[in-house]
Structures are given as structure tokens and as C-alpha cells.
């Protein structure tokens, strides 16, 4: 088996595993008992989406998808920062009430 024959199989396995991880991450967002769990799960979903884009980039050979993955990483980082800032402001408001 050559590398050219193995690459489509490996990317397909990666896409299936990423799909499973996406389902589990989505369940964590829905079920998550705390806001922190949901924020962490949303960050996980962003990383999984980057994995999807990377696997598709490898499968198709188009480097344009890597730029999309980088933009997605930046967006996920900024979204996580915004959620953490919201959580901290919410926590400080609760402490002021006490």
C-alpha cells in the first residue's frame, strides 16, 4: 500500500473521528452543568472545526483551507476570551451583591 492510497483512507478515518468528537462536544454544550463547562465545550468545538478544515485541506490538497483554519483559530481564541471576560464580570457583580 502506497502513501497515495493510504492518504484518502486516513483522512476519512480522521473525519469520522472528528464527527464523533463533534457530537460529544455538542452534547457537552447542551448538558454542561456550569457555564464554564459550556465555554470549554465551545472552545473544543472550535478546535474540532479546525481539525475538519485541516483534514479537508489534506484530502483536497488546497492550501486555501489552511488560511480558513487559521482564521477559525483566531475567532475561537477571541470568543473564548470574550466568554471568560463575561464570566468574570458576572462573578464580580455577584460578589458586589453580597
Coordinates of N, CA and C in Angstrom, one line a residue:
X1 N 0.9 -1.2 0.0 CA 0.0 0.0 0.0 C 0.9 1.2 0.0
X2 N 0.7 2.1 -0.9 CA 1.5 3.3 -1.0 C 0.8 4.5 -0.2
X3 N 1.6 5.5 -0.1 CA 1.1 6.7 0.7 C -0.1 7.3 -0.1
X4 N 0.0 7.3 -1.4 CA -1.1 7.9 -2.1 C -2.4 7.1 -1.9
X5 N -2.3 5.8 -1.7 CA -3.5 5.1 -1.5 C -4.0 5.2 0.0
X6 N -3.0 5.4 0.9 CA -3.3 5.4 2.3 C -3.9 6.8 2.7
X7 N -3.6 7.9 2.1 CA -4.0 9.2 2.4 C -5.5 9.4 2.4
X8 N -6.3 9.0 1.4 CA -7.7 9.1 1.5 C -8.4 8.3 2.6
X9 N -7.8 7.2 2.9 CA -8.4 6.3 4.0 C -8.1 7.0 5.3
X10 N -6.9 7.5 5.5 CA -6.5 8.2 6.8 C -7.4 9.4 7.0
X11 N -7.6 10.2 5.9 CA -8.4 11.4 6.1 C -9.8 11.1 6.4
X12 N -10.3 10.0 5.8 CA -11.7 9.6 6.0 C -11.9 9.2 7.5
X13 N -10.9 8.4 8.0 CA -11.0 8.0 9.4 C -10.9 9.2 10.3
X14 N -10.1 10.2 10.0 CA -10.0 11.4 10.8 C -11.3 12.1 10.8
X15 N -11.9 12.2 9.6 CA -13.2 12.9 9.5 C -14.3 12.3 10.3
X16 N -14.3 10.9 10.3 CA -15.3 10.2 11.1 C -15.0 10.4 12.6
X17 N -13.8 10.3 13.0 CA -13.5 10.5 14.4 C -13.8 12.0 14.9
X18 N -13.5 12.9 14.0 CA -13.8 14.3 14.3 C -15.3 14.5 14.4
X19 N -16.1 13.8 13.6 CA -17.5 13.8 13.6 C -18.0 13.3 15.0
X20 N -17.5 12.2 15.4 CA -17.8 11.7 16.8 C -17.5 12.7 17.9
X21 N -16.3 13.3 17.8 CA -15.9 14.3 18.8 C -16.9 15.5 18.7
X22 N -17.3 15.9 17.5 CA -18.2 17.0 17.4 C -19.6 16.7 18.1
X23 N -20.0 15.4 18.0 CA -21.3 15.0 18.6 C -21.1 15.1 20.1
X24 N -20.0 14.5 20.6 CA -19.8 14.5 22.1 C -19.6 16.0 22.6
X25 N -18.9 16.8 21.9 CA -18.8 18.2 22.3 C -20.1 18.9 22.3
X26 N -20.9 18.7 21.3 CA -22.2 19.3 21.3 C -23.1 18.9 22.5
X27 N -23.0 17.6 22.8 CA -23.7 17.1 24.0 C -23.3 17.8 25.2
X28 N -21.9 18.1 25.3 CA -21.4 18.7 26.5 C -21.9 20.2 26.6
X29 N -22.0 20.8 25.4 CA -22.6 22.2 25.4 C -24.0 22.2 25.9
X30 N -24.8 21.2 25.5 CA -26.2 21.2 25.9 C -26.4 20.7 27.3
X31 N -25.6 19.7 27.8 CA -25.8 19.2 29.1 C -25.0 19.9 30.1
X32 N -23.9 20.5 29.7 CA -22.9 21.1 30.7 C -23.6 21.7 31.9
X33 N -23.2 21.3 33.1 CA -23.9 21.8 34.2 C -23.5 23.3 34.6
X34 N -22.3 23.7 34.2 CA -22.0 25.1 34.6 C -21.7 25.8 33.3
X35 N -21.6 27.1 33.4 CA -21.2 28.0 32.3 C -19.8 27.7 31.8
X36 N -18.9 27.5 32.8 CA -17.5 27.2 32.4 C -17.4 25.9 31.6
X37 N -18.2 24.9 31.9 CA -18.2 23.7 31.1 C -18.7 24.0 29.7
X38 N -19.7 24.8 29.5 CA -20.2 25.1 28.2 C -19.2 25.9 27.4
X39 N -18.5 26.9 28.1 CA -17.4 27.7 27.4 C -16.3 26.8 26.9
X40 N -15.9 25.8 27.8 CA -14.8 24.9 27.4 C -15.3 24.0 26.3
X41 N -16.5 23.6 26.3 CA -17.0 22.8 25.2 C -17.1 23.5 23.9
X42 N -17.5 24.8 23.9 CA -17.5 25.6 22.7 C -16.1 25.8 22.2
X43 N -15.1 25.9 23.1 CA -13.7 26.0 22.6 C -13.3 24.7 22.0
X44 N -13.7 23.6 22.5 CA -13.5 22.3 21.9 C -14.1 22.2 20.5
X45 N -15.3 22.7 20.4 CA -15.9 22.6 19.1 C -15.1 23.4 18.0
X46 N -14.6 24.5 18.5 CA -13.7 25.3 17.5 C -12.5 24.5 17.1
X47 N -11.9 23.9 18.1 CA -10.7 23.1 17.7 C -11.1 21.9 16.8
X48 N -12.2 21.3 17.1 CA -12.7 20.2 16.2 C -13.0 20.7 14.8
X49 N -13.6 21.9 14.7 CA -13.8 22.5 13.4 C -12.5 22.8 12.6
X50 N -11.5 23.2 13.4 CA -10.2 23.4 12.8 C -9.6 22.1 12.3
X51 N -9.9 21.0 13.0 CA -9.4 19.7 12.6 C -10.1 19.3 11.3
X52 N -11.4 19.6 11.2 CA -12.2 19.3 10.0 C -11.6 20.0 8.8
X53 N -11.3 21.3 9.0 CA -10.8 22.1 7.9 C -9.4 21.5 7.5
X54 N -8.6 21.2 8.5 CA -7.3 20.6 8.2 C -7.3 19.3 7.5
X55 N -8.2 18.5 7.9 CA -8.4 17.2 7.2 C -8.9 17.3 5.8
X56 N -9.8 18.3 5.6 CA -10.2 18.5 4.2 C -9.1 19.1 3.4
X57 N -8.3 20.0 4.0 CA -7.2 20.6 3.3 C -6.2 19.5 2.8
X58 N -6.0 18.5 3.7 CA -5.1 17.4 3.3 C -5.7 16.6 2.2
X59 N -7.0 16.3 2.4 CA -7.7 15.5 1.4 C -7.7 16.1 0.0
X60 N -8.0 17.4 0.0 CA -8.2 18.0 -1.3 C -6.8 18.6 -1.9
X61 N -5.9 18.9 -1.0 CA -4.6 19.4 -1.4 C -4.6 20.9 -1.6
X62 N -5.7 21.6 -1.2 CA -5.8 23.0 -1.4 C -5.4 23.7 -0.1
X63 N -4.4 24.6 -0.3 CA -3.9 25.3 0.9 C -4.8 26.4 1.4
X64 N -5.8 26.7 0.6 CA -6.7 27.8 1.0 C -7.4 27.4 2.3
X65 N -7.6 26.2 2.5 CA -8.3 25.7 3.7 C -7.5 26.0 5.0
X66 N -6.2 26.0 4.8 CA -5.3 26.3 6.0 C -5.5 27.7 6.4
X67 N -5.7 28.6 5.5 CA -6.0 30.0 5.9 C -7.3 30.1 6.6
X68 N -8.3 29.3 6.2 CA -9.6 29.3 6.9 C -9.4 28.7 8.3
X69 N -8.5 27.7 8.5 CA -8.3 27.1 9.8 C -7.6 28.2 10.7
X70 N -6.7 28.9 10.2 CA -6.0 30.0 11.0 C -7.0 31.0 11.4
X71 N -7.9 31.5 10.5 CA -8.9 32.5 10.8 C -9.9 31.9 11.9
X72 N -10.2 30.6 11.8 CA -11.1 30.0 12.7 C -10.4 29.9 14.1
X73 N -9.1 29.6 14.1 CA -8.4 29.6 15.4 C -8.4 30.9 16.1
X74 N -8.2 32.0 15.3 CA -8.2 33.3 15.9 C -9.6 33.7 16.4
X75 N -10.6 33.3 15.6 CA -12.0 33.6 16.1 C -12.4 32.8 17.3
X76 N -11.9 31.6 17.4 CA -12.2 30.8 18.6 C -11.5 31.3 19.8
X77 N -10.2 31.8 19.6 CA -9.5 32.4 20.7 C -10.2 33.6 21.2
X78 N -10.6 34.5 20.3 CA -11.3 35.7 20.7 C -12.6 35.4 21.4
X79 N -13.3 34.4 20.9 CA -14.6 34.1 21.5 C -14.4 33.5 22.9
X80 N -13.4 32.8 23.1 CA -13.1 32.2 24.5 C -12.7 33.4 25.4
X81 N -11.9 34.3 24.9 CA -11.6 35.5 25.8 C -12.8 36.3 26.1
X82 N -13.7 36.5 25.2 CA -15.0 37.2 25.5 C -15.8 36.5 26.5
X83 N -15.9 35.1 26.4 CA -16.7 34.4 27.3 C -16.1 34.5 28.7
X84 N -14.8 34.4 28.8 CA -14.1 34.4 30.1 C -14.3 35.8 30.7
X85 N -14.2 36.8 29.9 CA -14.4 38.2 30.4 C -15.9 38.3 30.9
X86 N -16.8 37.8 30.2 CA -18.2 37.8 30.7 C -18.4 37.1 32.0
X87 N -17.8 35.9 32.1 CA -17.9 35.1 33.3 C -17.3 35.9 34.5
X88 N -16.1 36.5 34.3 CA -15.5 37.3 35.4 C -16.3 38.5 35.8
X89 N -16.9 39.2 34.8 CA -17.8 40.3 35.2 C -19.0 39.9 35.9
X90 N -19.6 38.8 35.5 CA -20.7 38.2 36.2 C -20.4 37.8 37.6
X91 N -19.2 37.3 37.8 CA -18.8 36.8 39.1 C -18.6 38.0 40.0
X92 N -18.0 39.1 39.5 CA -17.7 40.3 40.3 C -19.1 41.0 40.7
X93 N -20.1 41.0 39.8 CA -21.4 41.5 40.1 C -22.0 40.7 41.2
X94 N -21.9 39.4 41.2 CA -22.5 38.6 42.3 C -21.8 38.9 43.6
X95 N -20.5 39.1 43.6 CA -19.8 39.4 44.8 C -20.2 40.8 45.4
X96 N -20.5 41.7 44.5 CA -20.9 43.0 44.9 C -22.2 43.0 45.6
X97 N -23.1 42.1 45.2 CA -24.4 42.0 45.7 C -24.4 41.4 47.2
X98 N -23.3 40.7 47.5 CA -23.2 40.1 48.8 C -22.7 41.0 49.8

